CSV table of C-alpha atoms (C1' of nucleotides) in Angstrom, one decimal:
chain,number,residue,atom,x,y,z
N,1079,UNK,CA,49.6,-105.0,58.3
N,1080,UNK,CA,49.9,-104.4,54.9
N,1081,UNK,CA,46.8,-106.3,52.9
N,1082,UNK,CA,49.6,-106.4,49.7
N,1083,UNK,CA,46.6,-105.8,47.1
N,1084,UNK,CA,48.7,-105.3,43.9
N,1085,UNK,CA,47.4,-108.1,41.8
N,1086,UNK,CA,44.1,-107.3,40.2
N,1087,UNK,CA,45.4,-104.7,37.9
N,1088,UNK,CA,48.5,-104.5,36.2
N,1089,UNK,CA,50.6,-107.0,37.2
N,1090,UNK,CA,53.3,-108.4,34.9
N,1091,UNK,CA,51.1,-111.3,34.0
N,1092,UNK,CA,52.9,-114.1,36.1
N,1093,UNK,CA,50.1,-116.5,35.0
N,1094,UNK,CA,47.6,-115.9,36.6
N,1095,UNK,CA,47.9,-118.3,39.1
N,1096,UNK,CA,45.4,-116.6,41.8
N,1097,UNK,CA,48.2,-116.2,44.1
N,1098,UNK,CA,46.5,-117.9,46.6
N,1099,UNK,CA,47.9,-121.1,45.3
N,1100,UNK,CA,51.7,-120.4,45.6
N,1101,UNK,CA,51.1,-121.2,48.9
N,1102,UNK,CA,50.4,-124.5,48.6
N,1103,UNK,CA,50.1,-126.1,45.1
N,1104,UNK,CA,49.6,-129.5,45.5
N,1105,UNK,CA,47.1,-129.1,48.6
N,1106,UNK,CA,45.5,-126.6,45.9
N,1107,UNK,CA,45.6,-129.1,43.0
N,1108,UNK,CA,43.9,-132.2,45.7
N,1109,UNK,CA,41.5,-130.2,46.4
N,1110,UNK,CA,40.1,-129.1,43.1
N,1111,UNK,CA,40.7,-132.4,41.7
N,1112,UNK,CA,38.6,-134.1,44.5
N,1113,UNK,CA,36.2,-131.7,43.8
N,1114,UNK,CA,36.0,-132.4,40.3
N,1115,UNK,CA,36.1,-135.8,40.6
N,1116,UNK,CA,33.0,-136.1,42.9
N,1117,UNK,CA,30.7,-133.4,40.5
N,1118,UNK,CA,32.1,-135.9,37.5
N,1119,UNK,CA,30.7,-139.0,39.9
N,1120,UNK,CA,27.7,-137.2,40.7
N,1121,UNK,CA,26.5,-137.0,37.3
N,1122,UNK,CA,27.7,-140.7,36.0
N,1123,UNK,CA,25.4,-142.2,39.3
N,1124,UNK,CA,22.7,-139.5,39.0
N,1125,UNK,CA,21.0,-141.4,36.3
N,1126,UNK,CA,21.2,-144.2,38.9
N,1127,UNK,CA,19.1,-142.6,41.5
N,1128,UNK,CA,23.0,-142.6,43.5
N,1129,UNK,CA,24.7,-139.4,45.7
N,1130,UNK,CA,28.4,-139.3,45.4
N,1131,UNK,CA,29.7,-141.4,48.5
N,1132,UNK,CA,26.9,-143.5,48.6
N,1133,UNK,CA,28.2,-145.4,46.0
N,1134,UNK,CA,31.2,-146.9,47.7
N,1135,UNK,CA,29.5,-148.0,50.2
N,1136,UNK,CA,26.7,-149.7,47.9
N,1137,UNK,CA,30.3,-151.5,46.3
N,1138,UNK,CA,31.3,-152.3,49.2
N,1139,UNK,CA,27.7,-154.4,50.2
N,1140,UNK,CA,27.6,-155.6,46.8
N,1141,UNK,CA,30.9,-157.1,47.3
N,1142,UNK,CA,31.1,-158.5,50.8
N,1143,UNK,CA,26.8,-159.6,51.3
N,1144,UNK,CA,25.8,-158.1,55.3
N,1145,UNK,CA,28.0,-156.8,57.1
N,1146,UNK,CA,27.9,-155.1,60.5
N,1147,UNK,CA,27.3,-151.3,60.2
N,1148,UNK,CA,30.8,-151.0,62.1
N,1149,UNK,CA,32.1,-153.2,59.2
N,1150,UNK,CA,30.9,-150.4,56.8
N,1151,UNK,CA,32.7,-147.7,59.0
N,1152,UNK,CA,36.0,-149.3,59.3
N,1153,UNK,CA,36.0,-150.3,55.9
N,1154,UNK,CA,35.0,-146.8,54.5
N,1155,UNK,CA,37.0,-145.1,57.5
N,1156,UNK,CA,34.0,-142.4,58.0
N,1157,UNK,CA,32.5,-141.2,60.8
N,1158,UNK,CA,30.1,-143.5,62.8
N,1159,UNK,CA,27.0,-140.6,62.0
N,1160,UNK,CA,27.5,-140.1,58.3
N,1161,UNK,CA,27.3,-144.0,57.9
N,1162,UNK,CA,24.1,-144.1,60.1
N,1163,UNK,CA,22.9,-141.0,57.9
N,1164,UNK,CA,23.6,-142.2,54.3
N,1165,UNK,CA,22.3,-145.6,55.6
N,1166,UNK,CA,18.8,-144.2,57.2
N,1167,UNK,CA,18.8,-142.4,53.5
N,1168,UNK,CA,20.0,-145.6,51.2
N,1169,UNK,CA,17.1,-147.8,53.1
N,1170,UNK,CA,14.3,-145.0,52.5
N,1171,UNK,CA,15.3,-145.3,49.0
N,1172,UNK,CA,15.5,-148.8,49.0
N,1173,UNK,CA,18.6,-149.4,48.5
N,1174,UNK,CA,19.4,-151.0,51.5
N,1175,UNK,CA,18.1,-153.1,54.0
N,1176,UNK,CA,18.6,-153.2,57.8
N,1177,UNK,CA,17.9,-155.8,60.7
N,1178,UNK,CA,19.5,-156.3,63.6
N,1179,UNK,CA,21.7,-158.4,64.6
N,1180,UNK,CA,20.4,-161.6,66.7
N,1181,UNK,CA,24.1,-162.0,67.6
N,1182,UNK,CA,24.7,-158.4,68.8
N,1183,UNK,CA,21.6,-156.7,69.9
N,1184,UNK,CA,23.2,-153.9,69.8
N,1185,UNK,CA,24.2,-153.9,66.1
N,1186,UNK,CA,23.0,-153.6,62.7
N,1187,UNK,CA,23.5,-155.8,60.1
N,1188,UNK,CA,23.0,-154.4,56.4
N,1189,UNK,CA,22.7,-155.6,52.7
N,1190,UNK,CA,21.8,-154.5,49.6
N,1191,UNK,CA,18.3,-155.3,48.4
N,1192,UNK,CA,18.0,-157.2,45.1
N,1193,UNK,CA,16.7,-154.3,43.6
N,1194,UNK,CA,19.4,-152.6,44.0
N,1195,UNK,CA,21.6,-155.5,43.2
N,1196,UNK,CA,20.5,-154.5,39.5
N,1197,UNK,CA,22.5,-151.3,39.8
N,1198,UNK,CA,25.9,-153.4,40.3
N,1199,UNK,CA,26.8,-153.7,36.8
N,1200,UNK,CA,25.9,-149.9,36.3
N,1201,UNK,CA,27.7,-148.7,39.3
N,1202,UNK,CA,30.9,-150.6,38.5
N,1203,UNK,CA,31.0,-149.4,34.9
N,1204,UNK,CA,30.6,-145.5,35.6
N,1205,UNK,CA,33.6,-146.0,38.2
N,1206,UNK,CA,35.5,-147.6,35.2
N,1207,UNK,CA,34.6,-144.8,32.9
N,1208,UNK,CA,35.2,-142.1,35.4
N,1209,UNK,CA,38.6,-143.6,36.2
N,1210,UNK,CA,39.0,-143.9,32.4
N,1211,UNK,CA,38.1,-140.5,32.0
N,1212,UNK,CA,40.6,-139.3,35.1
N,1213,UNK,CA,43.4,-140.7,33.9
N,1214,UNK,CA,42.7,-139.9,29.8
N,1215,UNK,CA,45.8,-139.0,28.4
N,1216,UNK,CA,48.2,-140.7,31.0
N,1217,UNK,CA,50.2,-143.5,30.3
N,1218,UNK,CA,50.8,-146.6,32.1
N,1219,UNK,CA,54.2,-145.3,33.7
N,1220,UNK,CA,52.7,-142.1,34.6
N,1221,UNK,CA,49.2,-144.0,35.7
N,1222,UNK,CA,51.2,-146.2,38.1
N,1223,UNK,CA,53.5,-143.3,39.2
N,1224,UNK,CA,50.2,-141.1,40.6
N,1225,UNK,CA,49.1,-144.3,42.3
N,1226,UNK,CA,52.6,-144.7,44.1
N,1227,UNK,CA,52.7,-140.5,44.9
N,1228,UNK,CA,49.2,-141.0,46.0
N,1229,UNK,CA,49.7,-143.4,48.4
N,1230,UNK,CA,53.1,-142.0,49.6
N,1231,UNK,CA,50.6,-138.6,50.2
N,1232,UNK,CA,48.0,-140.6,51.7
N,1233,UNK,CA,50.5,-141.8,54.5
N,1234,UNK,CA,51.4,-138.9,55.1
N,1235,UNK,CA,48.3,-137.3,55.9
N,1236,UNK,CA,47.0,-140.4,57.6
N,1237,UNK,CA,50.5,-140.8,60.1
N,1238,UNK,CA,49.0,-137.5,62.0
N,1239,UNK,CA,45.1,-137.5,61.3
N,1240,UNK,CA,45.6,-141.3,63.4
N,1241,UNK,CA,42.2,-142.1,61.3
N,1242,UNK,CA,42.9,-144.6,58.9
N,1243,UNK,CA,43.4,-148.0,58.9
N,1244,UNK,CA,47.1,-149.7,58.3
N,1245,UNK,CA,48.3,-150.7,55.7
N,1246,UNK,CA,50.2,-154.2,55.2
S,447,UNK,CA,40.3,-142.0,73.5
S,448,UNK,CA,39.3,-143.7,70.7
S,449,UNK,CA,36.0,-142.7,69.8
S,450,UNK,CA,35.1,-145.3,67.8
S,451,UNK,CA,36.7,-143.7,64.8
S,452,UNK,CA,38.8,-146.1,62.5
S,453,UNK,CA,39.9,-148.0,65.1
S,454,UNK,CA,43.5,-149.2,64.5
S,455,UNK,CA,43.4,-151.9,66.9
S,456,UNK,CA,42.8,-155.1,65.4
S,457,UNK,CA,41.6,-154.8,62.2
S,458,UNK,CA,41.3,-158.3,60.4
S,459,UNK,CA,43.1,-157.2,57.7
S,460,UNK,CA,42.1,-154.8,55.7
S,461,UNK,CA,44.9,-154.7,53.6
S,462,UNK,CA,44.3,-154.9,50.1
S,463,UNK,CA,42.0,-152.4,48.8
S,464,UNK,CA,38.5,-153.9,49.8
S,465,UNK,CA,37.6,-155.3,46.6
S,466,UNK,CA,35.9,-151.7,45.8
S,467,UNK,CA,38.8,-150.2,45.4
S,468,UNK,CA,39.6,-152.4,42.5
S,469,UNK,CA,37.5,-150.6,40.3
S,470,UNK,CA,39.3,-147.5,40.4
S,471,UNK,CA,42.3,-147.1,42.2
S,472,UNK,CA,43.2,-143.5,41.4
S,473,UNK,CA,40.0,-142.4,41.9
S,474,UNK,CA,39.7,-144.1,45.3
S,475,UNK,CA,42.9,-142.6,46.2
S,476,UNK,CA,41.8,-138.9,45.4
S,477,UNK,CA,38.8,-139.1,47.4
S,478,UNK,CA,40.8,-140.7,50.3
S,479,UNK,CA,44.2,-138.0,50.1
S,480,UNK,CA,41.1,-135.3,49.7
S,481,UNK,CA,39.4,-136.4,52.5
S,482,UNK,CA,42.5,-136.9,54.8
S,483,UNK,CA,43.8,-133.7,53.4
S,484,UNK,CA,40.8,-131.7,54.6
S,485,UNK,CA,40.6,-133.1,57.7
S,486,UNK,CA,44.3,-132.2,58.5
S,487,UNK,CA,43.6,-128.5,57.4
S,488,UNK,CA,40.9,-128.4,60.0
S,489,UNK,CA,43.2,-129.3,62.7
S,490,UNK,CA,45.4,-126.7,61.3
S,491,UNK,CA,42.8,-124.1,61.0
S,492,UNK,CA,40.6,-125.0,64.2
S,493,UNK,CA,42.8,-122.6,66.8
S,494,UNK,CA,42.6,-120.0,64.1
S,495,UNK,CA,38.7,-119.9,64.0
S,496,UNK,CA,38.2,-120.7,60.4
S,497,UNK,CA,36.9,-123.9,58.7
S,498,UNK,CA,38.3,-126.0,55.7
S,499,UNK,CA,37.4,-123.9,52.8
S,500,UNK,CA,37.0,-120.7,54.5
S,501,UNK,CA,40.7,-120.3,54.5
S,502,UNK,CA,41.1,-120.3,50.6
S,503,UNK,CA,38.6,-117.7,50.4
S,504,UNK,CA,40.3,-115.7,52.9
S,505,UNK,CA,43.7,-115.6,51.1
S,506,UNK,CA,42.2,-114.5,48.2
S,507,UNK,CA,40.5,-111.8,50.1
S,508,UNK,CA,44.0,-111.2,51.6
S,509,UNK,CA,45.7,-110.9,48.3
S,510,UNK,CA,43.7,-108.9,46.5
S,511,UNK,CA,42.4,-106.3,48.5
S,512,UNK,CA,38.2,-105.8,47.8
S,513,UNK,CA,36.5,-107.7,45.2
S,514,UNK,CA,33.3,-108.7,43.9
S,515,UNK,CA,31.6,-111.7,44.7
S,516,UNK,CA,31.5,-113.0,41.4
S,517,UNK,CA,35.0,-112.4,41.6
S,518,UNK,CA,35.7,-115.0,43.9
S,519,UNK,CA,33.3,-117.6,42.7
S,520,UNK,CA,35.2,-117.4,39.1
S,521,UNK,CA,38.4,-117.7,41.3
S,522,UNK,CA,37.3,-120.2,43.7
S,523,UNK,CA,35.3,-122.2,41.0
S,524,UNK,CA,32.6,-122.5,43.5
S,525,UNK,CA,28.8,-122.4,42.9
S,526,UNK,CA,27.7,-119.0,43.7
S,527,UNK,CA,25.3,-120.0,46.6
S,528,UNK,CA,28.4,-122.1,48.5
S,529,UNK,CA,29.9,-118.5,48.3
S,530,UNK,CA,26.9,-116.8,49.5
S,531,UNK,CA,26.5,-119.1,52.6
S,532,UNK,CA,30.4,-119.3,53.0
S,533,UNK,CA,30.4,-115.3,53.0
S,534,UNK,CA,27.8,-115.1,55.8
S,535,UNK,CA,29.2,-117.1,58.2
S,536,UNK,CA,32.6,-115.2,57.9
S,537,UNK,CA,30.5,-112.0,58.2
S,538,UNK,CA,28.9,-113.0,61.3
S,539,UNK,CA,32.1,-114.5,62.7
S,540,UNK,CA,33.7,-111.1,61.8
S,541,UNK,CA,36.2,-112.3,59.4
S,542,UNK,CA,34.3,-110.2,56.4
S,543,UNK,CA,33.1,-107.1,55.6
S,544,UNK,CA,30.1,-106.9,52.2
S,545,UNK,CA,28.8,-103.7,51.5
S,546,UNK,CA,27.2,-103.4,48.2
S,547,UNK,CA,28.9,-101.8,45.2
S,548,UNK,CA,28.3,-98.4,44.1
S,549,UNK,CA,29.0,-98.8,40.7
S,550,UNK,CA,26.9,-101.6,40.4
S,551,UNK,CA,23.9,-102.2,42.8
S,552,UNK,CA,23.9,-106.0,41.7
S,553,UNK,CA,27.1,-107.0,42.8
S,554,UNK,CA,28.6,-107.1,46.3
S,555,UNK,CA,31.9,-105.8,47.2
S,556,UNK,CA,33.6,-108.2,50.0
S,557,UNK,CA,37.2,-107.5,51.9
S,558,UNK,CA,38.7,-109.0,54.6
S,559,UNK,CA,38.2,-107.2,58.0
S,560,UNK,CA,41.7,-105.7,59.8
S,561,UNK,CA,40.9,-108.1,62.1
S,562,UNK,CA,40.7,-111.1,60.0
S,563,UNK,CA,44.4,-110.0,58.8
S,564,UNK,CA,46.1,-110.6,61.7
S,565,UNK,CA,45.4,-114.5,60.8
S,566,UNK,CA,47.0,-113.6,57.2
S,567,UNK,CA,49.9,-115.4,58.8
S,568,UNK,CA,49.3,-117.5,60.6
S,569,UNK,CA,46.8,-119.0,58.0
S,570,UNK,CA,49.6,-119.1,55.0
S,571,UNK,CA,51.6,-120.5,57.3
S,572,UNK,CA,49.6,-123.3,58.1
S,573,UNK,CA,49.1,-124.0,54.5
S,574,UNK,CA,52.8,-124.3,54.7
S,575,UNK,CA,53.2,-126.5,57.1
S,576,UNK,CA,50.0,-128.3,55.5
S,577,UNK,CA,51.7,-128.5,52.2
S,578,UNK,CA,55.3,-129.8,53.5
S,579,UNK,CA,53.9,-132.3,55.7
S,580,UNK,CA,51.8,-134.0,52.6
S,581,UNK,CA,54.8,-133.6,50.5
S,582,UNK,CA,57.1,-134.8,53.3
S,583,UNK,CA,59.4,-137.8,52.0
S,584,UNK,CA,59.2,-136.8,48.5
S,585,UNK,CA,61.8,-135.8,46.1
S,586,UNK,CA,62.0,-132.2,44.5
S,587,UNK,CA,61.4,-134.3,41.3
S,588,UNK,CA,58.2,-136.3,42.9
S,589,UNK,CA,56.5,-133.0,43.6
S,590,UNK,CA,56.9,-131.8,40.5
S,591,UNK,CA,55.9,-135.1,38.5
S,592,UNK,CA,53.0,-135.2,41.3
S,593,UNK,CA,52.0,-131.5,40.5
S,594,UNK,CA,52.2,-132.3,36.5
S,595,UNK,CA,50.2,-135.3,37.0
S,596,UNK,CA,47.3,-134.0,39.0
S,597,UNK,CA,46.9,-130.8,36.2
S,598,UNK,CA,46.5,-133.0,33.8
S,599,UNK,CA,44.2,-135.2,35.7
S,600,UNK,CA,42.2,-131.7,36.8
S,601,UNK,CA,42.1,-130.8,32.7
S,602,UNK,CA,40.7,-134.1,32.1
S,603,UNK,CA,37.5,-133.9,34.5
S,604,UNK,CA,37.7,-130.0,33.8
S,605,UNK,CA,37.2,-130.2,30.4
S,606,UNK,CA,33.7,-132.4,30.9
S,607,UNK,CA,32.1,-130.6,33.8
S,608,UNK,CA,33.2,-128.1,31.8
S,609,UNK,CA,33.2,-125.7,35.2
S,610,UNK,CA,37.0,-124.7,35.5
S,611,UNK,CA,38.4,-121.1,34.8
S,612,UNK,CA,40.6,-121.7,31.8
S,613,UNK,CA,44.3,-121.3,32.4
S,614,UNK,CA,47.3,-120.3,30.3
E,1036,DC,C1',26.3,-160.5,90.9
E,1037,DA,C1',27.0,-155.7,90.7
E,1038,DC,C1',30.0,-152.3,88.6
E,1039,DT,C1',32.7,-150.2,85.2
E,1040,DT,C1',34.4,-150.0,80.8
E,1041,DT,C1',34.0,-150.5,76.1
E,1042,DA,C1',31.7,-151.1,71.7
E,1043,DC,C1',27.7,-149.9,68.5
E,1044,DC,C1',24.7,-146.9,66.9
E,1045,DT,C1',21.7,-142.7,66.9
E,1046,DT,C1',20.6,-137.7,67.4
E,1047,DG,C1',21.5,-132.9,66.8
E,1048,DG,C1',24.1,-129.4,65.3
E,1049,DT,C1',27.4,-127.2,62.0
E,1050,DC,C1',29.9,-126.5,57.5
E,1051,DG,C1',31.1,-127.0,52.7
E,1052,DG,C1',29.1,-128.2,48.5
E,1053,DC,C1',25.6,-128.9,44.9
E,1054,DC,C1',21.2,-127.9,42.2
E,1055,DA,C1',17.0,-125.5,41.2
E,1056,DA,C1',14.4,-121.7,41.5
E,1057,DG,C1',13.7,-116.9,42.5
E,1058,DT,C1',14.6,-111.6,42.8
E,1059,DA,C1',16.8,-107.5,41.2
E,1060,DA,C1',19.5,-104.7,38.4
E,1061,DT,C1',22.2,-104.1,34.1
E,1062,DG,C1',22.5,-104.3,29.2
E,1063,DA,C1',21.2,-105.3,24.4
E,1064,DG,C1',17.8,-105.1,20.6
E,1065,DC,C1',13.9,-103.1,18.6
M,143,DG,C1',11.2,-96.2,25.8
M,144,DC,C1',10.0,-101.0,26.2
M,145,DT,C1',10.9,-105.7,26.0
M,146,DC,C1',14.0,-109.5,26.7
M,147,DA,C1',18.1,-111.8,27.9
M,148,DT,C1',22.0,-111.8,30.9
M,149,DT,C1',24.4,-111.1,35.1
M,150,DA,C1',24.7,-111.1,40.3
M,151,DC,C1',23.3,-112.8,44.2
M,152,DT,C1',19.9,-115.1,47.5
M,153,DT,C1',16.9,-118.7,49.3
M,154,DG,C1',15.6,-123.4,50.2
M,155,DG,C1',16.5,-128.0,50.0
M,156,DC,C1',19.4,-131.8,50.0
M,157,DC,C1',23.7,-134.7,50.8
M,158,DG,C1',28.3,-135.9,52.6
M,159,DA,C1',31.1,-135.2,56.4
M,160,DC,C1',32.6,-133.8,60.9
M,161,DC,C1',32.1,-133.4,66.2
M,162,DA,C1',29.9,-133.8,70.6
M,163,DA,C1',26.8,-136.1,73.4
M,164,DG,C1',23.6,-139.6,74.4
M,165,DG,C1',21.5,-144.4,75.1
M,166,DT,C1',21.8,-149.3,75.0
M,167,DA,C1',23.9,-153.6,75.1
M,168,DA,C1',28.0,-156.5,75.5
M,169,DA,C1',32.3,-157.6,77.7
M,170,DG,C1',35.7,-157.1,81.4
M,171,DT,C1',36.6,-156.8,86.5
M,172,DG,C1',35.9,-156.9,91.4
DNA sequence: CACTTTACCTTGGTCGGCCAAGTAATGAGC
DNA sequence: GCTCATTACTTGGCCGACCAAGGTAAAGTG
């Protein structure tokens, strides 16, 4: 098999492009924008003693008062162990509280704690920043365009993964 | 069969964006497409013996024949200990070959093995297949608008976290 | 009522990814 | 030549996220 290594050196400058990305530009481009996106998160909620992720879920509690922990993974369509985990981490920092359910012994019902209730305001506004900030520069055509692609792509990807929940 | 994973069955309704969402649609939607995205590259890449992530770095192995490490962190835009870790779990699974370089007893030269090339492939062809079916139902014009849209969204978080390999 | 299935959650392991801190070699300035 | 900053990579720690497997409680079935 021929390992094809003619790029480093003298290629006709095609633009750069690493090569690696003709084979898939968009998949290239989600990736690195996700990526980007979360390290821009992280450091908007790091002043808020937040982890990227945690914060939707905090939203989420904020928003709907306790809920069942299987409430939290439907909603957040995540796997059952990474909501236990980012739970049993959110109550040790005291962000959350747990009890269980007198209903259902066998589940959990969360809730944000007041303290962390002070973070709402906080939270909400670096989301509207950092969506600010991700969309600088586009206009309200283009803004609403990405949204539809988005969730045209999301489909997609969701159709054969059989992981997320319908949509109307 | 379900394992408890996003059930589909009867979900009350989750339909509108939980409330969370509301706060930044776009940004909701890139982590989601991400998410979805990477999960449907690990199906792809499961039978092949590589792991979401490991595959980029293997292309660019593929492509450009033996290169630094720092190389490929600049080209990956990866923090240099993700690399590190990435690197020696594709050693030990055989996939990579480090030896140090000559010319500079800092730097580590890495290559794909011959091995690993018989999934050159298979691999880009999965990215194919990968790409199509996240693009599927869109227009020639919708990828290309979708393309334009996420570079500029990737310049705008690039420029901040101020991490990304400048292009053009 | 026992028996089986299903739902809810936890544990343990693995990976990608980050940051912070450390080691080692190169290179620049004096 | 010696010091000092820079570069290249590693280590350890942590988090999100997955899967696989387990334990317990509720619901369905005979």
């Amino acid at each position: 098999m021929d390992t094809g290594h003619a790029a480093t050196a003298d290629v006709p400058c095609t633009d750069a492009l690493p090569g690696a990305a003709l084979g898939g530009p968009v998949s290239h481009a989600v990736s690195r924008v996700a990526r980007l996106h979360r390290i821009a998160a992280g450091k908007l909620l790091k002043g808020l003693g937040l982890y990227p992720g945690q914060e939707l879920l905090m939203m989420h509690l904020w928003d709907s008062g306790p809920v069942r922990q299987s409430e939290l993974i439907r909603t957040l369509d995540l796997d059952p162990s990474t909501v236990t985990k980012m739970l049993q981490r959110l109550e040790q920092t005291g962000h959350v509280r747990r009890r269980p359910d007198p209903d259902d012994r066998r589940a959990v019902l969360v809730e944000a704690t007041d303290e962390s209730c002070a973070l709402h305001a906080a939270v909400r506004d670096a989301w509207g920043s950092l969506e600010e900030h991700t969309l600088a520069g586009l206009e309200s055509d283009e803004r609403a365009e990405l949204t539809r692609l988005l969730a045209k792509v999301e489909a997609n990807l969701c159709q054969e993964t059989e992981g997320c929940p319908e949509r109307g």
